[in-house]
Short mmCIF file of C-alpha atoms in Angstrom, two decimals:
data_model
loop_
_atom_site.label_atom_id
_atom_site.label_comp_id
_atom_site.label_asym_id
_atom_site.label_seq_id
_atom_site.Cartn_x
_atom_site.Cartn_y
_atom_site.Cartn_z
CA MET D 1 -16.64 28.71 -25.52
CA LYS D 2 -15.51 31.66 -27.56
CA ARG D 3 -11.79 32.68 -27.55
CA GLU D 4 -12.34 36.07 -25.83
CA THR D 5 -14.23 34.09 -22.93
CA GLN D 6 -10.99 31.54 -22.54
CA ASN D 7 -8.81 34.47 -22.76
CA ILE D 8 -10.50 36.21 -19.90
CA LEU D 9 -10.63 33.19 -17.84
CA LEU D 10 -6.81 32.82 -18.28
CA VAL D 11 -6.07 36.20 -17.21
CA LEU D 12 -8.40 35.80 -14.09
CA LEU D 13 -6.60 32.46 -13.20
CA GLY D 14 -3.18 34.07 -14.02
CA GLY D 15 -4.01 37.31 -11.72
CA ALA D 16 -5.20 35.34 -9.04
CA LEU D 17 -2.13 33.42 -8.61
CA LEU D 18 -0.17 36.50 -8.53
CA LYS D 19 -2.73 38.10 -6.27
CA ILE D 20 -2.14 35.19 -3.57
CA ALA D 21 1.69 35.03 -4.18
CA LEU D 22 2.36 38.75 -3.32
CA ASN D 23 -0.45 39.18 -0.48
CA GLY D 24 0.87 36.40 1.55
CA THR D 25 -2.47 34.44 1.09
CA TYR D 26 -0.68 31.80 -0.68
CA LEU D 27 1.02 30.68 2.64
CA ARG D 28 -2.55 29.14 3.51
CA TYR D 29 -1.72 26.59 0.75
CA VAL D 30 1.81 25.89 0.18
CA LYS D 31 5.25 26.22 2.07
CA PRO D 32 7.17 29.74 1.58
CA GLY D 33 9.58 28.60 -1.13
CA GLN D 34 6.66 27.93 -3.76
CA GLN D 35 5.93 31.84 -4.00
CA ALA D 36 8.44 32.14 -6.87
CA TRP D 37 6.82 29.02 -8.61
CA LEU D 38 3.08 30.63 -8.29
CA ILE D 39 4.53 34.53 -9.44
CA ALA D 40 6.13 32.69 -12.26
CA ALA D 41 2.97 30.55 -13.22
CA GLY D 42 0.57 33.52 -13.05
CA ALA D 43 3.03 35.53 -14.99
CA VAL D 44 3.27 33.05 -17.63
CA MET D 45 -0.49 32.89 -17.96
CA VAL D 46 -1.34 36.45 -18.02
CA ILE D 47 1.30 37.28 -20.67
CA LEU D 48 -0.16 34.15 -22.83
CA ALA D 49 -3.76 35.61 -22.77
CA PHE D 50 -2.47 38.91 -23.68
CA VAL D 51 -0.48 37.41 -26.44
CA SER D 52 -3.64 35.62 -27.47
CA ILE D 53 -5.74 38.73 -27.45
CA ALA D 54 -3.29 40.47 -29.43
CA ARG D 55 -3.44 37.81 -32.14
CA ASP D 56 -7.31 37.95 -32.27
CA ILE D 57 -7.52 41.69 -32.50
CA ILE D 58 -4.71 41.77 -35.42
CA ALA D 59 -6.80 38.32 -36.81
CA ALA D 60 -9.98 40.41 -36.68
CA ARG D 61 -8.57 43.02 -39.11
CA ARG D 62 -8.45 40.13 -41.70
CA PRO D 63 -11.96 38.55 -42.08
CA GLU D 64 -11.13 36.26 -44.73
CA GLN D 65 -8.54 34.56 -42.88
CA VAL D 66 -11.12 34.10 -39.67
CA VAL D 67 -13.60 32.38 -42.09
CA ALA D 68 -11.02 30.15 -43.31
CA GLU D 69 -9.72 29.24 -39.69
CA VAL D 70 -13.48 28.87 -38.35
CA HIS D 71 -14.17 26.56 -41.73
CA ASP D 72 -11.01 24.57 -40.71
CA HIS D 73 -11.05 24.28 -36.90
CA GLY D 74 -14.97 24.97 -36.18
CA HIS D 75 -15.60 21.54 -35.22
CA SER D 76 -12.41 20.88 -33.22
CA HIS D 77 -13.18 23.33 -30.00
CA GLY D 78 -16.62 22.35 -29.14
CA GLY D 79 -18.37 19.57 -27.15
CA LEU D 80 -16.15 18.32 -23.90
CA GLN D 81 -13.36 20.88 -24.41
CA SER D 82 -15.80 23.94 -24.32
CA HIS D 83 -17.23 22.92 -21.25
CA SER D 84 -13.89 22.06 -19.61
CA THR D 85 -12.55 25.22 -20.15
CA TRP D 86 -15.21 26.52 -17.53
CA LEU D 87 -13.49 24.62 -14.95
CA LEU D 88 -10.69 27.18 -15.22
CA ILE D 89 -12.84 29.58 -13.18
CA LEU D 90 -12.95 26.95 -10.10
CA PRO D 91 -9.53 27.92 -8.76
CA VAL D 92 -10.22 31.68 -9.48
CA LEU D 93 -13.28 31.38 -7.18
CA ALA D 94 -11.13 29.34 -4.60
CA VAL D 95 -8.52 32.33 -4.32
CA PHE D 96 -11.21 35.30 -3.82
CA LEU D 97 -13.27 33.03 -1.60
CA ALA D 98 -10.20 31.80 0.46
CA PRO D 99 -10.70 29.40 3.44
CA PRO D 100 -9.15 30.17 6.61
CA ALA D 101 -6.20 28.03 7.66
CA LEU D 102 -6.63 24.47 8.75
CA GLY D 103 -7.55 24.59 12.47
CA GLU D 104 -9.25 22.44 15.35
CA ASP D 105 -11.37 20.41 13.15
CA ALA D 106 -8.37 19.30 11.31
CA VAL D 107 -6.45 18.24 14.39
CA ASN D 108 -9.39 16.44 15.88
CA ARG D 109 -9.93 14.42 12.79
CA ALA D 110 -6.24 13.34 12.37
CA ALA D 111 -4.69 10.42 14.17
CA GLY D 112 -1.51 12.40 14.55
CA ARG D 113 1.97 10.93 13.73
CA THR D 114 4.77 9.93 16.41
CA PRO D 115 7.53 12.38 15.45
CA PRO D 116 10.44 10.30 13.80
CA PRO D 117 13.76 10.22 15.88
CA PRO D 118 16.58 12.53 14.74
CA SER D 119 18.99 9.42 13.87
CA SER D 120 19.03 5.77 13.84
CA SER D 121 21.49 6.01 16.91
CA GLN D 122 20.06 4.98 20.47
CA ASP D 123 21.88 8.01 21.96
CA PHE D 124 20.00 10.68 20.44
CA SER D 125 21.41 14.17 20.98
CA PHE D 126 19.87 17.35 20.70
CA PRO D 127 21.58 20.90 20.41
CA ALA D 128 22.00 22.64 23.86
CA LEU D 129 18.93 24.80 24.02
CA PRO D 130 19.79 28.65 24.04
CA ALA D 131 19.91 30.83 27.10
CA GLY D 132 17.21 32.84 28.04
CA ASP D 133 13.91 32.69 30.18
CA PRO D 134 11.61 31.72 28.24
CA ILE D 135 13.06 30.47 25.16
CA ASP D 136 10.85 30.36 21.95
CA GLN D 137 10.51 27.15 20.27
CA ARG D 138 8.54 25.76 17.20
CA VAL D 139 5.81 23.31 18.44
CA MET D 140 7.27 20.75 16.49
CA ASP D 141 10.74 21.18 17.75
CA PHE D 142 9.47 20.85 21.24
CA VAL D 143 7.47 17.65 20.56
CA GLU D 144 10.23 16.27 18.97
CA ARG D 145 12.79 17.16 21.96
CA ALA D 146 10.11 15.81 24.35
CA ALA D 147 9.82 12.42 22.51
CA TRP D 148 13.35 11.66 22.02
CA ASP D 149 16.00 13.89 23.76
CA LYS D 150 17.39 11.55 26.52
CA SER D 151 19.21 14.06 28.30
CA GLY D 152 16.36 15.94 29.78
CA SER D 153 16.96 19.38 28.21
CA LEU D 154 13.46 20.35 28.65
CA ASN D 155 13.02 19.94 32.40
CA ASP D 156 12.67 23.21 34.64
CA ARG D 157 12.85 25.10 31.25
CA ASN D 158 10.71 27.88 30.43
CA VAL D 159 9.49 27.49 26.69
CA ARG D 160 7.43 30.09 24.74
CA LEU D 161 5.22 28.09 22.09
CA THR D 162 2.77 29.63 19.48
CA GLY D 163 -0.20 28.02 18.37
CA PHE D 164 -4.14 27.68 18.20
CA ILE D 165 -6.24 26.14 21.18
CA VAL D 166 -8.16 22.53 20.49
CA HIS D 167 -10.62 21.38 22.57
CA ASN D 168 -10.91 17.46 22.62
CA GLU D 169 -13.53 15.99 25.28
CA ASN D 170 -12.14 17.15 28.62
CA SER D 171 -8.63 17.96 27.34
CA THR D 172 -7.38 21.24 25.97
CA TYR D 173 -4.22 21.37 23.51
CA LEU D 174 -2.14 23.90 21.98
CA ALA D 175 -1.84 22.93 18.60
CA ARG D 176 -0.12 23.60 15.07
CA LEU D 177 -0.33 22.28 11.56
CA ALA D 178 3.01 21.14 10.08
CA ILE D 179 3.12 20.75 5.83
CA GLY D 180 5.59 18.95 3.93
CA CYS D 181 4.87 20.54 0.31
CA CYS D 182 1.19 22.03 0.75
CA ALA D 183 -1.98 21.92 3.11
CA ALA D 184 -3.02 19.03 1.55
CA ASP D 185 -0.43 17.20 3.59
CA ALA D 186 -0.84 18.78 6.87
CA TYR D 187 -0.53 16.90 10.15
CA PRO D 188 -0.92 18.08 13.64
CA VAL D 189 1.65 18.62 16.27
CA LYS D 190 0.33 19.66 19.69
CA VAL D 191 0.81 19.60 23.57
CA LYS D 192 -1.41 19.28 26.22
CA LEU D 193 -2.20 21.87 28.44
CA ASP D 194 -2.33 21.00 32.26
CA SER D 195 -4.22 24.38 33.38
CA PRO D 196 -7.80 25.11 33.95
CA ASP D 197 -6.77 28.72 32.48
CA ALA D 198 -6.81 26.86 29.00
CA LYS D 199 -10.25 25.73 29.03
CA GLY D 200 -11.28 29.48 28.99
CA PHE D 201 -10.00 30.14 25.37
CA VAL D 202 -12.05 29.74 22.69
CA SER D 203 -11.25 27.00 19.83
CA ASP D 204 -9.06 28.06 17.27
CA THR D 205 -7.90 31.24 19.19
CA TRP D 206 -4.37 31.84 18.49
CA VAL D 207 -2.19 32.12 21.47
CA LYS D 208 1.52 32.57 23.09
CA ALA D 209 1.93 30.45 25.95
CA VAL D 210 4.76 29.96 28.38
CA VAL D 211 4.81 26.15 29.59
CA ARG D 212 6.92 23.78 31.14
CA TYR D 213 7.57 19.87 30.30
CA GLN D 214 6.13 17.30 32.39
CA PRO D 215 9.00 14.99 32.27
CA GLY D 216 8.28 11.68 31.11
CA SER D 217 4.67 12.51 29.58
CA SER D 218 5.69 12.01 26.23
CA THR D 219 5.17 8.09 25.86
CA LYS D 220 4.13 5.68 23.33
CA GLU D 221 0.91 5.49 25.24
CA SER D 222 0.14 9.45 24.71
CA ARG D 223 1.30 9.28 21.17
CA HIS D 224 4.16 11.13 21.87
CA VAL D 225 2.13 14.35 22.81
CA PRO D 226 3.64 15.67 25.79
CA THR D 227 1.87 17.33 28.97
CA VAL D 228 2.73 20.70 30.00
CA THR D 229 2.29 22.98 32.72
CA LEU D 230 1.05 26.46 31.67
CA THR D 231 2.88 29.67 33.37
CA ASP D 232 1.25 32.16 31.18
CA ILE D 233 -0.97 32.31 28.03
CA GLN D 234 -1.88 35.36 26.03
CA SER D 235 -4.25 35.64 22.83
CA ILE D 236 -2.91 37.00 19.52
CA PRO D 237 -3.79 37.48 16.10
CA GLU D 238 -3.39 34.55 13.74
CA PRO D 239 0.05 34.64 12.22
CA PRO D 240 0.85 35.39 8.60
CA ASP D 241 1.84 31.97 8.21
CA PRO D 242 -0.08 29.71 10.10
CA TYR D 243 1.75 26.58 9.38
CA GLU D 244 5.04 25.05 10.54
CA TYR D 245 7.59 23.23 8.18
#
């Protein structure tokens, strides 16, 4: 592959990284804390490409040097390297054809995992819930508290959760995907919606739901997926950051 083509691909790849880092699309792939690294990586690629382009322009003004370089190195940049350079265009295409955030299919395919206890103590303690009615919580915090809080702090409390609708057989869930580093390690957290109203929502519809925990529903048998009574539900646009951390 010609150096000009390599430089163009490098500019495209670096520009693509800068694009997703600056417009928020990167949140479909990695945690917010990775933004600075993506910006730095994209900027370095673009700078290296323009430096290489500038060197080629300068070298083009000295034909005798170009001929010598081709004679000395002409056989070292072909074959596998030439073909593999085209692989740089794959991440560029992945960015410009950015897939949507993971949704119902990812939740139903995953077995889920039991939320870990907050400590090794047998008397699991959680901070008191804030005042208000309803209160906002992350789905993963709600699931963890339902599984391990022995004080019953969720009982008789109205909690507002944000997530997307998941249908599985005859059950309907409100779910989020939590990630540790990037979308590749995403795992689902969900609550079972005990209400016929939830069945009317299309899969992957984003909603805000006010729920009440049904005490004793988060058990080993249910894989610590709590069942909740639905008191209010409204569809919303997909949030800019679809994952929880």
